[in-house]
Amino acid sequence: MNFPEYRPRRLRKNEPFRRLIRETHLSVDHFILPLFATVGKGVKKPIGSMPGHFQLSVDLLVKEVQECRQLEIPAVLLFGIPDKKDEAASGAFAKDGIVQQAVRRIKDKVPEILVVTDVCLCEYTDHGHCGMIEKGEVHNDMTLEVLAETAVSHAKAGADMVAPSAMMDGQVGMIREGLDEAGYENVPIMAYSAKYASSFYGPFREAAESAPRFGDRKAYQMDPANGDEAIREMNLDVQEGADILMVKPALPYLDIIRRAKEEFDLPVAAYNVSGEFAMIKAAAQLGWLDEEKAMMESLTAIRRAGADILITYFAQEAARVLQR
């Protein structure tokens, strides 16, 4: 097809035509909202770099989840900020840990919503790394047992799905085994399969109080330059029993999302991370772009790349736009 016989603008000339041929559709059904649970009562601590988001005590967290339900957002992803941290990350798997408390309360008050729990140790270790430390380094295999114990504790509390994010080799298989042995064979795993060592996590580390006290996470999170390695990581997670594969961050890694969708016959999640959220918020506050349009364009791009699930701090705002 060549001009002038073919004129693509014919089908762009008004909104009904554009709607008629639109290839990618955004729906609230795709959204998961990340939330941060903290200790206390009546606590609503603003996260400075993430306008509109807060560390919430469990009583207020339940109200936030109820609002999600009213907006028809199907799921939330929980992170915990404990009252104390230690070398063993004991708060991660404690029966009365902050995430465990939050899961129980949410499932009691809002049973219709899916509760997904992040399974990592960085919020609970006094050093801020995602695993156990031995001789100054994160010890992979020692960490696996703690991750499995944490996942099982979340399932016991009532979590609908667990999401291991520590990027330890073998974590999905160890967690799957632990869940099955504990009688939770029907609890799925959403694996942070391709989690990059990204600069876009900065606001999250403020929100979760999880910045490492020494070094960085480049020895276990992925090099941003690598694409083939992401496919190898995903393939390992598929073999170990992952039910959903995740790419994190989303916008700088649209190519990886597309490859994941083409390579694997599993749902693909993409995490539209805190830095992606904060950039749009900051630019909008300065009057440099239209916040709503930039938000919806970004989320649509992630969907267009192949993501079935969007984990995003924009979930509530986008849901309201879609309701209009």
PDB file of C-alpha atoms in Angstrom:
ATOM      1  CA  MET A   1       0.000   0.000   0.000  1.00  0.00           C
ATOM      2  CA  ASN A   2       1.353   3.363  -1.070  1.00  0.00           C
ATOM      3  CA  PHE A   3       0.320   6.984  -0.932  1.00  0.00           C
ATOM      4  CA  PRO A   4      -1.906   8.418  -2.366  1.00  0.00           C
ATOM      5  CA  GLU A   5      -4.042   5.280  -2.672  1.00  0.00           C
ATOM      6  CA  TYR A   6      -3.533   4.531   1.004  1.00  0.00           C
ATOM      7  CA  ARG A   7      -3.992   7.410   3.426  1.00  0.00           C
ATOM      8  CA  PRO A   8      -3.656   6.296   7.091  1.00  0.00           C
ATOM      9  CA  ARG A   9      -5.061   9.625   8.287  1.00  0.00           C
ATOM     10  CA  ARG A  10      -8.495   8.615   7.001  1.00  0.00           C
ATOM     11  CA  LEU A  11      -8.910   6.414  10.066  1.00  0.00           C
ATOM     12  CA  ARG A  12      -7.515   8.982  12.499  1.00  0.00           C
ATOM     13  CA  LYS A  13      -9.730  11.933  11.611  1.00  0.00           C
ATOM     14  CA  ASN A  14     -12.039  11.727  14.637  1.00  0.00           C
ATOM     15  CA  GLU A  15     -12.379   9.925  17.950  1.00  0.00           C
ATOM     16  CA  PRO A  16     -15.014   7.359  16.829  1.00  0.00           C
ATOM     17  CA  PHE A  17     -12.671   6.181  14.068  1.00  0.00           C
ATOM     18  CA  ARG A  18      -9.717   6.105  16.459  1.00  0.00           C
ATOM     19  CA  ARG A  19     -11.716   4.057  18.972  1.00  0.00           C
ATOM     20  CA  LEU A  20     -12.881   1.692  16.260  1.00  0.00           C
ATOM     21  CA  ILE A  21      -9.365   0.649  15.224  1.00  0.00           C
ATOM     22  CA  ARG A  22      -7.613   0.953  18.588  1.00  0.00           C
ATOM     23  CA  GLU A  23      -5.284  -2.027  19.071  1.00  0.00           C
ATOM     24  CA  THR A  24      -4.452  -1.799  22.782  1.00  0.00           C
ATOM     25  CA  HIS A  25      -7.025  -1.397  25.519  1.00  0.00           C
ATOM     26  CA  LEU A  26      -6.410  -0.427  29.115  1.00  0.00           C
ATOM     27  CA  SER A  27      -8.683  -1.716  31.856  1.00  0.00           C
ATOM     28  CA  VAL A  28      -8.785  -1.563  35.641  1.00  0.00           C
ATOM     29  CA  ASP A  29      -8.784  -5.368  35.454  1.00  0.00           C
ATOM     30  CA  HIS A  30      -5.056  -5.190  34.700  1.00  0.00           C
ATOM     31  CA  PHE A  31      -4.061  -3.219  37.813  1.00  0.00           C
ATOM     32  CA  ILE A  32      -2.328  -4.148  41.054  1.00  0.00           C
ATOM     33  CA  LEU A  33      -1.757  -1.352  43.576  1.00  0.00           C
ATOM     34  CA  PRO A  34       1.372  -1.536  45.790  1.00  0.00           C
ATOM     35  CA  LEU A  35       0.772  -0.556  49.433  1.00  0.00           C
ATOM     36  CA  PHE A  36       3.070  -0.044  52.421  1.00  0.00           C
ATOM     37  CA  ALA A  37       2.009  -1.379  55.814  1.00  0.00           C
ATOM     38  CA  THR A  38       3.562  -0.040  59.000  1.00  0.00           C
ATOM     39  CA  VAL A  39       3.087  -0.553  62.710  1.00  0.00           C
ATOM     40  CA  GLY A  40       0.842   1.515  64.975  1.00  0.00           C
ATOM     41  CA  LYS A  41      -2.691   2.860  64.701  1.00  0.00           C
ATOM     42  CA  GLY A  42      -3.930   5.858  62.797  1.00  0.00           C
ATOM     43  CA  VAL A  43      -0.549   6.214  61.075  1.00  0.00           C
ATOM     44  CA  LYS A  44      -0.518   7.898  57.667  1.00  0.00           C
ATOM     45  CA  LYS A  45       3.053   8.924  56.943  1.00  0.00           C
ATOM     46  CA  PRO A  46       3.505  10.678  53.585  1.00  0.00           C
ATOM     47  CA  ILE A  47       6.166   9.380  51.211  1.00  0.00           C
ATOM     48  CA  GLY A  48       7.796  12.593  50.060  1.00  0.00           C
ATOM     49  CA  SER A  49       8.998  11.373  46.675  1.00  0.00           C
ATOM     50  CA  MET A  50       5.691   9.625  45.865  1.00  0.00           C
ATOM     51  CA  PRO A  51       2.882  12.184  46.144  1.00  0.00           C
ATOM     52  CA  GLY A  52      -0.413  10.626  47.231  1.00  0.00           C
ATOM     53  CA  HIS A  53       1.207   7.534  48.738  1.00  0.00           C
ATOM     54  CA  PHE A  54       1.785   6.775  52.393  1.00  0.00           C
ATOM     55  CA  GLN A  55       3.070   4.302  54.913  1.00  0.00           C
ATOM     56  CA  LEU A  56      -0.204   3.164  56.478  1.00  0.00           C
ATOM     57  CA  SER A  57      -0.977   1.408  59.731  1.00  0.00           C
ATOM     58  CA  VAL A  58      -3.172  -1.645  59.267  1.00  0.00           C
ATOM     59  CA  ASP A  59      -6.416   0.109  60.252  1.00  0.00           C
ATOM     60  CA  LEU A  60      -5.928   2.775  57.579  1.00  0.00           C
ATOM     61  CA  LEU A  61      -4.532   0.267  55.109  1.00  0.00           C
ATOM     62  CA  VAL A  62      -7.846  -1.604  55.228  1.00  0.00           C
ATOM     63  CA  LYS A  63      -9.662   1.623  54.331  1.00  0.00           C
ATOM     64  CA  GLU A  64      -7.316   2.105  51.372  1.00  0.00           C
ATOM     65  CA  VAL A  65      -8.036  -1.440  50.196  1.00  0.00           C
ATOM     66  CA  GLN A  66     -11.760  -0.807  50.546  1.00  0.00           C
ATOM     67  CA  GLU A  67     -11.358   2.182  48.247  1.00  0.00           C
ATOM     68  CA  CYS A  68      -9.511  -0.049  45.763  1.00  0.00           C
ATOM     69  CA  ARG A  69     -12.430  -2.438  45.868  1.00  0.00           C
ATOM     70  CA  GLN A  70     -14.860   0.396  45.135  1.00  0.00           C
ATOM     71  CA  LEU A  71     -12.705   1.346  42.152  1.00  0.00           C
ATOM     72  CA  GLU A  72     -12.793  -2.332  41.034  1.00  0.00           C
ATOM     73  CA  ILE A  73      -9.025  -2.710  41.288  1.00  0.00           C
ATOM     74  CA  PRO A  74      -8.669  -6.507  41.617  1.00  0.00           C
ATOM     75  CA  ALA A  75      -5.481  -6.800  43.690  1.00  0.00           C
ATOM     76  CA  VAL A  76      -3.005  -5.109  46.015  1.00  0.00           C
ATOM     77  CA  LEU A  77       0.682  -5.879  46.565  1.00  0.00           C
ATOM     78  CA  LEU A  78       1.818  -5.546  50.178  1.00  0.00           C
ATOM     79  CA  PHE A  79       5.175  -4.388  51.507  1.00  0.00           C
ATOM     80  CA  GLY A  80       5.916  -4.193  55.223  1.00  0.00           C
ATOM     81  CA  ILE A  81       7.852  -1.755  57.395  1.00  0.00           C
ATOM     82  CA  PRO A  82       8.507  -3.471  60.740  1.00  0.00           C
ATOM     83  CA  ASP A  83       9.100  -1.748  64.071  1.00  0.00           C
ATOM     84  CA  LYS A  84      12.558  -3.307  64.308  1.00  0.00           C
ATOM     85  CA  LYS A  85      15.088  -4.904  61.982  1.00  0.00           C
ATOM     86  CA  ASP A  86      17.752  -7.512  62.665  1.00  0.00           C
ATOM     87  CA  GLU A  87      20.413  -9.563  60.941  1.00  0.00           C
ATOM     88  CA  ALA A  88      18.113 -12.605  60.659  1.00  0.00           C
ATOM     89  CA  ALA A  89      15.190 -10.686  59.068  1.00  0.00           C
ATOM     90  CA  SER A  90      12.966 -12.254  61.732  1.00  0.00           C
ATOM     91  CA  GLY A  91      10.153  -9.790  61.081  1.00  0.00           C
ATOM     92  CA  ALA A  92       9.736 -11.203  57.576  1.00  0.00           C
ATOM     93  CA  PHE A  93       8.401 -14.564  58.728  1.00  0.00           C
ATOM     94  CA  ALA A  94       7.008 -13.751  62.198  1.00  0.00           C
ATOM     95  CA  LYS A  95       3.443 -14.913  62.814  1.00  0.00           C
ATOM     96  CA  ASP A  96       2.573 -11.427  64.047  1.00  0.00           C
ATOM     97  CA  GLY A  97       4.734  -9.626  61.484  1.00  0.00           C
ATOM     98  CA  ILE A  98       3.400  -6.469  59.906  1.00  0.00           C
ATOM     99  CA  VAL A  99       2.567  -8.067  56.544  1.00  0.00           C
ATOM    100  CA  GLN A 100       0.985 -11.078  58.220  1.00  0.00           C
ATOM    101  CA  GLN A 101      -1.207  -8.776  60.335  1.00  0.00           C
ATOM    102  CA  ALA A 102      -2.177  -6.740  57.287  1.00  0.00           C
ATOM    103  CA  VAL A 103      -3.076  -9.814  55.237  1.00  0.00           C
ATOM    104  CA  ARG A 104      -5.321 -11.209  57.972  1.00  0.00           C
ATOM    105  CA  ARG A 105      -7.130  -7.907  58.461  1.00  0.00           C
ATOM    106  CA  ILE A 106      -7.629  -7.259  54.754  1.00  0.00           C
ATOM    107  CA  LYS A 107      -8.935 -10.753  54.061  1.00  0.00           C
ATOM    108  CA  ASP A 108     -11.318 -10.368  56.998  1.00  0.00           C
ATOM    109  CA  LYS A 109     -12.648  -6.957  55.946  1.00  0.00           C
ATOM    110  CA  VAL A 110     -12.296  -7.038  52.146  1.00  0.00           C
ATOM    111  CA  PRO A 111     -12.277 -10.742  51.216  1.00  0.00           C
ATOM    112  CA  GLU A 112     -13.095 -10.094  47.552  1.00  0.00           C
ATOM    113  CA  ILE A 113      -9.778  -8.413  46.772  1.00  0.00           C
ATOM    114  CA  LEU A 114      -6.663 -10.398  45.922  1.00  0.00           C
ATOM    115  CA  VAL A 115      -3.820  -9.889  48.369  1.00  0.00           C
ATOM    116  CA  VAL A 116      -0.356 -10.423  46.897  1.00  0.00           C
ATOM    117  CA  THR A 117       2.672 -10.268  49.195  1.00  0.00           C
ATOM    118  CA  ASP A 118       6.185  -9.270  48.298  1.00  0.00           C
ATOM    119  CA  VAL A 119       8.628 -11.929  49.521  1.00  0.00           C
ATOM    120  CA  CYS A 120      11.969 -10.292  50.192  1.00  0.00           C
ATOM    121  CA  LEU A 121      14.136  -9.498  53.197  1.00  0.00           C
ATOM    122  CA  CYS A 122      15.445  -5.991  52.533  1.00  0.00           C
ATOM    123  CA  GLU A 123      12.754  -4.307  54.642  1.00  0.00           C
ATOM    124  CA  TYR A 124      13.549  -6.585  57.590  1.00  0.00           C
ATOM    125  CA  THR A 125      17.350  -6.865  57.679  1.00  0.00           C
ATOM    126  CA  ASP A 126      19.353  -4.315  59.622  1.00  0.00           C
ATOM    127  CA  HIS A 127      21.799  -4.101  56.706  1.00  0.00           C
ATOM    128  CA  GLY A 128      19.139  -3.524  54.046  1.00  0.00           C
ATOM    129  CA  HIS A 129      20.168  -6.307  51.673  1.00  0.00           C
ATOM    130  CA  CYS A 130      17.755  -8.845  50.232  1.00  0.00           C
ATOM    131  CA  GLY A 131      19.396 -11.890  51.815  1.00  0.00           C
ATOM    132  CA  MET A 132      21.502 -13.329  54.571  1.00  0.00           C
ATOM    133  CA  ILE A 133      25.022 -11.927  54.898  1.00  0.00           C
ATOM    134  CA  GLU A 134      28.085 -14.129  55.310  1.00  0.00           C
ATOM    135  CA  LYS A 135      31.625 -12.746  55.141  1.00  0.00           C
ATOM    136  CA  GLY A 136      30.321  -9.443  53.839  1.00  0.00           C
ATOM    137  CA  GLU A 137      28.371 -10.930  50.920  1.00  0.00           C
ATOM    138  CA  VAL A 138      24.782 -11.987  50.329  1.00  0.00           C
ATOM    139  CA  HIS A 139      24.694 -15.784  50.686  1.00  0.00           C
ATOM    140  CA  ASN A 140      22.323 -17.212  48.105  1.00  0.00           C
ATOM    141  CA  ASP A 141      21.488 -20.647  49.524  1.00  0.00           C
ATOM    142  CA  MET A 142      21.152 -19.518  53.140  1.00  0.00           C
ATOM    143  CA  THR A 143      18.650 -16.937  51.942  1.00  0.00           C
ATOM    144  CA  LEU A 144      16.471 -19.474  50.131  1.00  0.00           C
ATOM    145  CA  GLU A 145      15.290 -21.139  53.324  1.00  0.00           C
ATOM    146  CA  VAL A 146      14.292 -17.810  54.850  1.00  0.00           C
ATOM    147  CA  LEU A 147      12.413 -16.777  51.713  1.00  0.00           C
ATOM    148  CA  ALA A 148      10.484 -20.042  51.707  1.00  0.00           C
ATOM    149  CA  GLU A 149       9.635 -19.650  55.398  1.00  0.00           C
ATOM    150  CA  THR A 150       8.446 -16.101  54.721  1.00  0.00           C
ATOM    151  CA  ALA A 151       6.254 -17.167  51.800  1.00  0.00           C
ATOM    152  CA  VAL A 152       4.651 -19.931  53.860  1.00  0.00           C
ATOM    153  CA  SER A 153       3.947 -17.482  56.691  1.00  0.00           C
ATOM    154  CA  HIS A 154       2.183 -15.191  54.224  1.00  0.00           C
ATOM    155  CA  ALA A 155       0.096 -18.061  52.881  1.00  0.00           C
ATOM    156  CA  LYS A 156      -0.862 -19.076  56.433  1.00  0.00           C
ATOM    157  CA  ALA A 157      -2.040 -15.511  57.054  1.00  0.00           C
ATOM    158  CA  GLY A 158      -4.278 -15.756  53.982  1.00  0.00           C
ATOM    159  CA  ALA A 159      -2.262 -14.318  51.091  1.00  0.00           C
ATOM    160  CA  ASP A 160      -3.756 -15.175  47.714  1.00  0.00           C
ATOM    161  CA  MET A 161      -0.410 -15.047  45.885  1.00  0.00           C
ATOM    162  CA  VAL A 162       3.251 -14.560  46.806  1.00  0.00           C
ATOM    163  CA  ALA A 163       5.778 -12.576  44.801  1.00  0.00           C
ATOM    164  CA  PRO A 164       9.464 -13.335  45.497  1.00  0.00           C
ATOM    165  CA  SER A 165      11.638 -10.343  44.600  1.00  0.00           C
ATOM    166  CA  ALA A 166      15.031 -11.085  46.199  1.00  0.00           C
ATOM    167  CA  MET A 167      16.589 -12.285  42.911  1.00  0.00           C
ATOM    168  CA  MET A 168      18.242 -15.271  44.568  1.00  0.00           C
ATOM    169  CA  ASP A 169      19.031 -18.205  42.284  1.00  0.00           C
ATOM    170  CA  GLY A 170      16.524 -21.000  42.932  1.00  0.00           C
ATOM    171  CA  GLN A 171      14.101 -18.883  44.972  1.00  0.00           C
ATOM    172  CA  VAL A 172      10.986 -19.852  43.017  1.00  0.00           C
ATOM    173  CA  GLY A 173      11.685 -23.578  43.294  1.00  0.00           C
ATOM    174  CA  MET A 174      12.406 -23.384  47.029  1.00  0.00           C
ATOM    175  CA  ILE A 175       9.256 -21.367  47.682  1.00  0.00           C
ATOM    176  CA  ARG A 176       7.131 -23.678  45.537  1.00  0.00           C
ATOM    177  CA  GLU A 177       8.423 -26.654  47.477  1.00  0.00           C
ATOM    178  CA  GLY A 178       7.794 -24.936  50.800  1.00  0.00           C
ATOM    179  CA  LEU A 179       4.260 -23.944  49.895  1.00  0.00           C
ATOM    180  CA  ASP A 180       3.397 -27.418  48.606  1.00  0.00           C
ATOM    181  CA  GLU A 181       4.781 -29.156  51.685  1.00  0.00           C
ATOM    182  CA  ALA A 182       2.778 -26.832  53.941  1.00  0.00           C
ATOM    183  CA  GLY A 183      -0.455 -27.591  52.082  1.00  0.00           C
ATOM    184  CA  TYR A 184      -0.602 -24.404  49.994  1.00  0.00           C
ATOM    185  CA  GLU A 185      -0.204 -25.981  46.588  1.00  0.00           C
ATOM    186  CA  ASN A 186      -2.947 -23.706  45.217  1.00  0.00           C
ATOM    187  CA  VAL A 187      -1.160 -20.469  46.143  1.00  0.00           C
ATOM    188  CA  PRO A 188       0.435 -19.142  42.943  1.00  0.00           C
ATOM    189  CA  ILE A 189       3.833 -17.484  42.580  1.00  0.00           C
ATOM    190  CA  MET A 190       4.331 -14.249  40.676  1.00  0.00           C
ATOM    191  CA  ALA A 191       8.087 -14.249  40.148  1.00  0.00           C
ATOM    192  CA  TYR A 192      10.164 -11.090  39.884  1.00  0.00           C
ATOM    193  CA  SER A 193      11.982 -12.902  37.094  1.00  0.00           C
ATOM    194  CA  ALA A 194      13.764 -10.045  35.353  1.00  0.00           C
ATOM    195  CA  LYS A 195      14.428  -7.501  38.095  1.00  0.00           C
ATOM    196  CA  TYR A 196      17.091  -5.051  37.038  1.00  0.00           C
ATOM    197  CA  ALA A 197      19.556  -3.167  39.247  1.00  0.00           C
ATOM    198  CA  SER A 198      17.820   0.057  38.377  1.00  0.00           C
ATOM    199  CA  SER A 199      18.193   3.685  39.408  1.00  0.00           C
ATOM    200  CA  PHE A 200      14.406   3.995  39.188  1.00  0.00           C
ATOM    201  CA  TYR A 201      13.882   2.375  42.615  1.00  0.00           C
ATOM    202  CA  GLY A 202      14.976   5.442  44.587  1.00  0.00           C
ATOM    203  CA  PRO A 203      11.546   6.588  45.859  1.00  0.00           C
ATOM    204  CA  PHE A 204      10.594   3.015  46.800  1.00  0.00           C
ATOM    205  CA  ARG A 205      13.606   2.701  49.066  1.00  0.00           C
ATOM    206  CA  GLU A 206      12.359   5.758  50.934  1.00  0.00           C
ATOM    207  CA  ALA A 207       8.858   4.251  51.094  1.00  0.00           C
ATOM    208  CA  ALA A 208       9.994   0.828  52.304  1.00  0.00           C
ATOM    209  CA  GLU A 209      12.984   2.087  54.311  1.00  0.00           C
ATOM    210  CA  SER A 210      15.041  -0.572  52.549  1.00  0.00           C
ATOM    211  CA  ALA A 211      18.182   1.074  51.171  1.00  0.00           C
ATOM    212  CA  PRO A 212      21.286  -1.118  51.701  1.00  0.00           C
ATOM    213  CA  ARG A 213      23.650   0.082  54.430  1.00  0.00           C
ATOM    214  CA  PHE A 214      26.700  -0.958  52.433  1.00  0.00           C
ATOM    215  CA  GLY A 215      27.440  -1.771  48.810  1.00  0.00           C
ATOM    216  CA  ASP A 216      24.661  -2.174  46.267  1.00  0.00           C
ATOM    217  CA  ARG A 217      22.486  -4.918  44.763  1.00  0.00           C
ATOM    218  CA  LYS A 218      24.282  -5.374  41.458  1.00  0.00           C
ATOM    219  CA  ALA A 219      25.573  -8.804  42.504  1.00  0.00           C
ATOM    220  CA  TYR A 220      22.050 -10.230  42.464  1.00  0.00           C
ATOM    221  CA  GLN A 221      19.832  -7.861  40.477  1.00  0.00           C
ATOM    222  CA  MET A 222      20.326  -7.796  36.719  1.00  0.00           C
ATOM    223  CA  ASP A 223      22.600  -5.602  34.615  1.00  0.00           C
ATOM    224  CA  PRO A 224      20.421  -3.086  32.686  1.00  0.00           C
ATOM    225  CA  ALA A 225      22.476  -3.808  29.552  1.00  0.00           C
ATOM    226  CA  ASN A 226      21.357  -7.447  29.323  1.00  0.00           C
ATOM    227  CA  GLY A 227      18.343  -8.813  27.469  1.00  0.00           C
ATOM    228  CA  ASP A 228      19.214 -12.439  26.734  1.00  0.00           C
ATOM    229  CA  GLU A 229      20.021 -12.968  30.399  1.00  0.00           C
ATOM    230  CA  ALA A 230      16.451 -11.923  31.264  1.00  0.00           C
ATOM    231  CA  ILE A 231      15.109 -14.717  29.093  1.00  0.00           C
ATOM    232  CA  ARG A 232      17.392 -17.213  30.818  1.00  0.00           C
ATOM    233  CA  GLU A 233      16.183 -15.979  34.223  1.00  0.00           C
ATOM    234  CA  MET A 234      12.557 -16.347  33.142  1.00  0.00           C
ATOM    235  CA  ASN A 235      13.166 -19.805  31.763  1.00  0.00           C
ATOM    236  CA  LEU A 236      14.602 -20.895  35.116  1.00  0.00           C
ATOM    237  CA  ASP A 237      11.559 -19.529  36.940  1.00  0.00           C
ATOM    238  CA  VAL A 238       9.210 -21.328  34.564  1.00  0.00           C
ATOM    239  CA  GLN A 239      11.024 -24.599  35.222  1.00  0.00           C
ATOM    240  CA  GLU A 240      10.874 -23.989  38.988  1.00  0.00           C
ATOM    241  CA  GLY A 241       7.105 -23.457  38.974  1.00  0.00           C
ATOM    242  CA  ALA A 242       6.373 -19.755  38.471  1.00  0.00           C
ATOM    243  CA  ASP A 243       2.775 -18.983  37.532  1.00  0.00           C
ATOM    244  CA  ILE A 244       3.360 -15.379  36.419  1.00  0.00           C
ATOM    245  CA  LEU A 245       6.577 -13.773  35.146  1.00  0.00           C
ATOM    246  CA  MET A 246       7.441 -10.177  35.988  1.00  0.00           C
ATOM    247  CA  VAL A 247       9.666  -7.548  34.438  1.00  0.00           C
ATOM    248  CA  LYS A 248      10.812  -4.686  36.681  1.00  0.00           C
ATOM    249  CA  PRO A 249      11.046  -1.742  35.933  1.00  0.00           C
ATOM    250  CA  ALA A 250       8.567  -1.384  33.070  1.00  0.00           C
ATOM    251  CA  LEU A 251       9.054   1.659  30.837  1.00  0.00           C
ATOM    252  CA  PRO A 252      12.850   1.359  30.348  1.00  0.00           C
ATOM    253  CA  TYR A 253      12.404  -2.372  29.620  1.00  0.00           C
ATOM    254  CA  LEU A 254       9.505  -2.531  27.174  1.00  0.00           C
ATOM    255  CA  ASP A 255      11.652  -4.670  24.897  1.00  0.00           C
ATOM    256  CA  ILE A 256      12.025  -7.265  27.671  1.00  0.00           C
ATOM    257  CA  ILE A 257       8.274  -7.279  28.284  1.00  0.00           C
ATOM    258  CA  ARG A 258       7.710  -7.930  24.574  1.00  0.00           C
ATOM    259  CA  ARG A 259      10.263 -10.739  24.497  1.00  0.00           C
ATOM    260  CA  ALA A 260       8.740 -12.340  27.593  1.00  0.00           C
ATOM    261  CA  LYS A 261       5.295 -12.292  26.018  1.00  0.00           C
ATOM    262  CA  GLU A 262       6.593 -13.862  22.816  1.00  0.00           C
ATOM    263  CA  GLU A 263       8.840 -16.469  24.468  1.00  0.00           C
ATOM    264  CA  PHE A 264       6.627 -17.841  27.259  1.00  0.00           C
ATOM    265  CA  ASP A 265       3.081 -19.126  27.505  1.00  0.00           C
ATOM    266  CA  LEU A 266       2.479 -17.544  30.911  1.00  0.00           C
ATOM    267  CA  PRO A 267       0.936 -14.253  32.018  1.00  0.00           C
ATOM    268  CA  VAL A 268       3.436 -11.392  32.099  1.00  0.00           C
ATOM    269  CA  ALA A 269       3.402  -8.712  34.783  1.00  0.00           C
ATOM    270  CA  ALA A 270       5.262  -5.418  34.581  1.00  0.00           C
ATOM    271  CA  TYR A 271       6.108  -3.227  37.553  1.00  0.00           C
ATOM    272  CA  ASN A 272       5.694   0.472  36.749  1.00  0.00           C
ATOM    273  CA  VAL A 273       8.094   1.405  39.523  1.00  0.00           C
ATOM    274  CA  SER A 274       8.346   4.340  41.917  1.00  0.00           C
ATOM    275  CA  GLY A 275      10.842   6.299  39.831  1.00  0.00           C
ATOM    276  CA  GLU A 276       8.619   6.094  36.766  1.00  0.00           C
ATOM    277  CA  PHE A 277       5.712   7.351  38.886  1.00  0.00           C
ATOM    278  CA  ALA A 278       7.772  10.118  40.502  1.00  0.00           C
ATOM    279  CA  MET A 279       9.101  11.456  37.181  1.00  0.00           C
ATOM    280  CA  ILE A 280       5.607  12.092  35.858  1.00  0.00           C
ATOM    281  CA  LYS A 281       4.450  13.588  39.155  1.00  0.00           C
ATOM    282  CA  ALA A 282       7.444  15.913  39.363  1.00  0.00           C
ATOM    283  CA  ALA A 283       7.196  17.062  35.747  1.00  0.00           C
ATOM    284  CA  ALA A 284       3.454  17.675  36.161  1.00  0.00           C
ATOM    285  CA  GLN A 285       4.009  19.725  39.315  1.00  0.00           C
ATOM    286  CA  LEU A 286       6.431  21.910  37.354  1.00  0.00           C
ATOM    287  CA  GLY A 287       3.887  22.314  34.573  1.00  0.00           C
ATOM    288  CA  TRP A 288       6.069  20.519  32.051  1.00  0.00           C
ATOM    289  CA  LEU A 289       3.495  17.932  30.952  1.00  0.00           C
ATOM    290  CA  ASP A 290      -0.133  16.910  31.393  1.00  0.00           C
ATOM    291  CA  GLU A 291      -0.095  14.402  34.260  1.00  0.00           C
ATOM    292  CA  GLU A 292      -3.236  12.497  33.323  1.00  0.00           C
ATOM    293  CA  LYS A 293      -2.312  12.135  29.664  1.00  0.00           C
ATOM    294  CA  ALA A 294       1.268  11.096  30.482  1.00  0.00           C
ATOM    295  CA  MET A 295       0.009   8.552  33.016  1.00  0.00           C
ATOM    296  CA  MET A 296      -2.443   6.943  30.622  1.00  0.00           C
ATOM    297  CA  GLU A 297       0.049   6.969  27.735  1.00  0.00           C
ATOM    298  CA  SER A 298       2.685   5.274  29.883  1.00  0.00           C
ATOM    299  CA  LEU A 299       0.322   2.557  31.125  1.00  0.00           C
ATOM    300  CA  THR A 300      -0.983   1.957  27.608  1.00  0.00           C
ATOM    301  CA  ALA A 301       2.600   1.592  26.337  1.00  0.00           C
ATOM    302  CA  ILE A 302       3.326  -1.075  28.941  1.00  0.00           C
ATOM    303  CA  ARG A 303       0.180  -2.936  27.896  1.00  0.00           C
ATOM    304  CA  ARG A 304       1.073  -2.564  24.222  1.00  0.00           C
ATOM    305  CA  ALA A 305       4.482  -4.102  24.890  1.00  0.00           C
ATOM    306  CA  GLY A 306       2.733  -7.241  26.139  1.00  0.00           C
ATOM    307  CA  ALA A 307       2.044  -6.898  29.854  1.00  0.00           C
ATOM    308  CA  ASP A 308      -1.072  -8.697  31.070  1.00  0.00           C
ATOM    309  CA  ILE A 309      -0.747  -7.233  34.577  1.00  0.00           C
ATOM    310  CA  LEU A 310       0.292  -3.696  35.532  1.00  0.00           C
ATOM    311  CA  ILE A 311       1.664  -3.137  39.011  1.00  0.00           C
ATOM    312  CA  THR A 312       1.455   0.613  39.334  1.00  0.00           C
ATOM    313  CA  TYR A 313       1.242   3.420  41.879  1.00  0.00           C
ATOM    314  CA  PHE A 314      -1.117   5.093  39.405  1.00  0.00           C
ATOM    315  CA  ALA A 315      -3.741   2.350  39.837  1.00  0.00           C
ATOM    316  CA  GLN A 316      -6.300   4.439  41.722  1.00  0.00           C
ATOM    317  CA  GLU A 317      -5.871   7.544  39.584  1.00  0.00           C
ATOM    318  CA  ALA A 318      -6.008   5.557  36.352  1.00  0.00           C
ATOM    319  CA  ALA A 319      -9.067   3.647  37.574  1.00  0.00           C
ATOM    320  CA  ARG A 320     -10.893   6.938  38.135  1.00  0.00           C
ATOM    321  CA  VAL A 321      -9.988   8.120  34.648  1.00  0.00           C
ATOM    322  CA  LEU A 322     -11.234   4.870  33.144  1.00  0.00           C
ATOM    323  CA  GLN A 323     -14.487   5.136  35.089  1.00  0.00           C
ATOM    324  CA  ARG A 324     -15.089   8.528  33.423  1.00  0.00           C
TER     325      ARG A 324
END
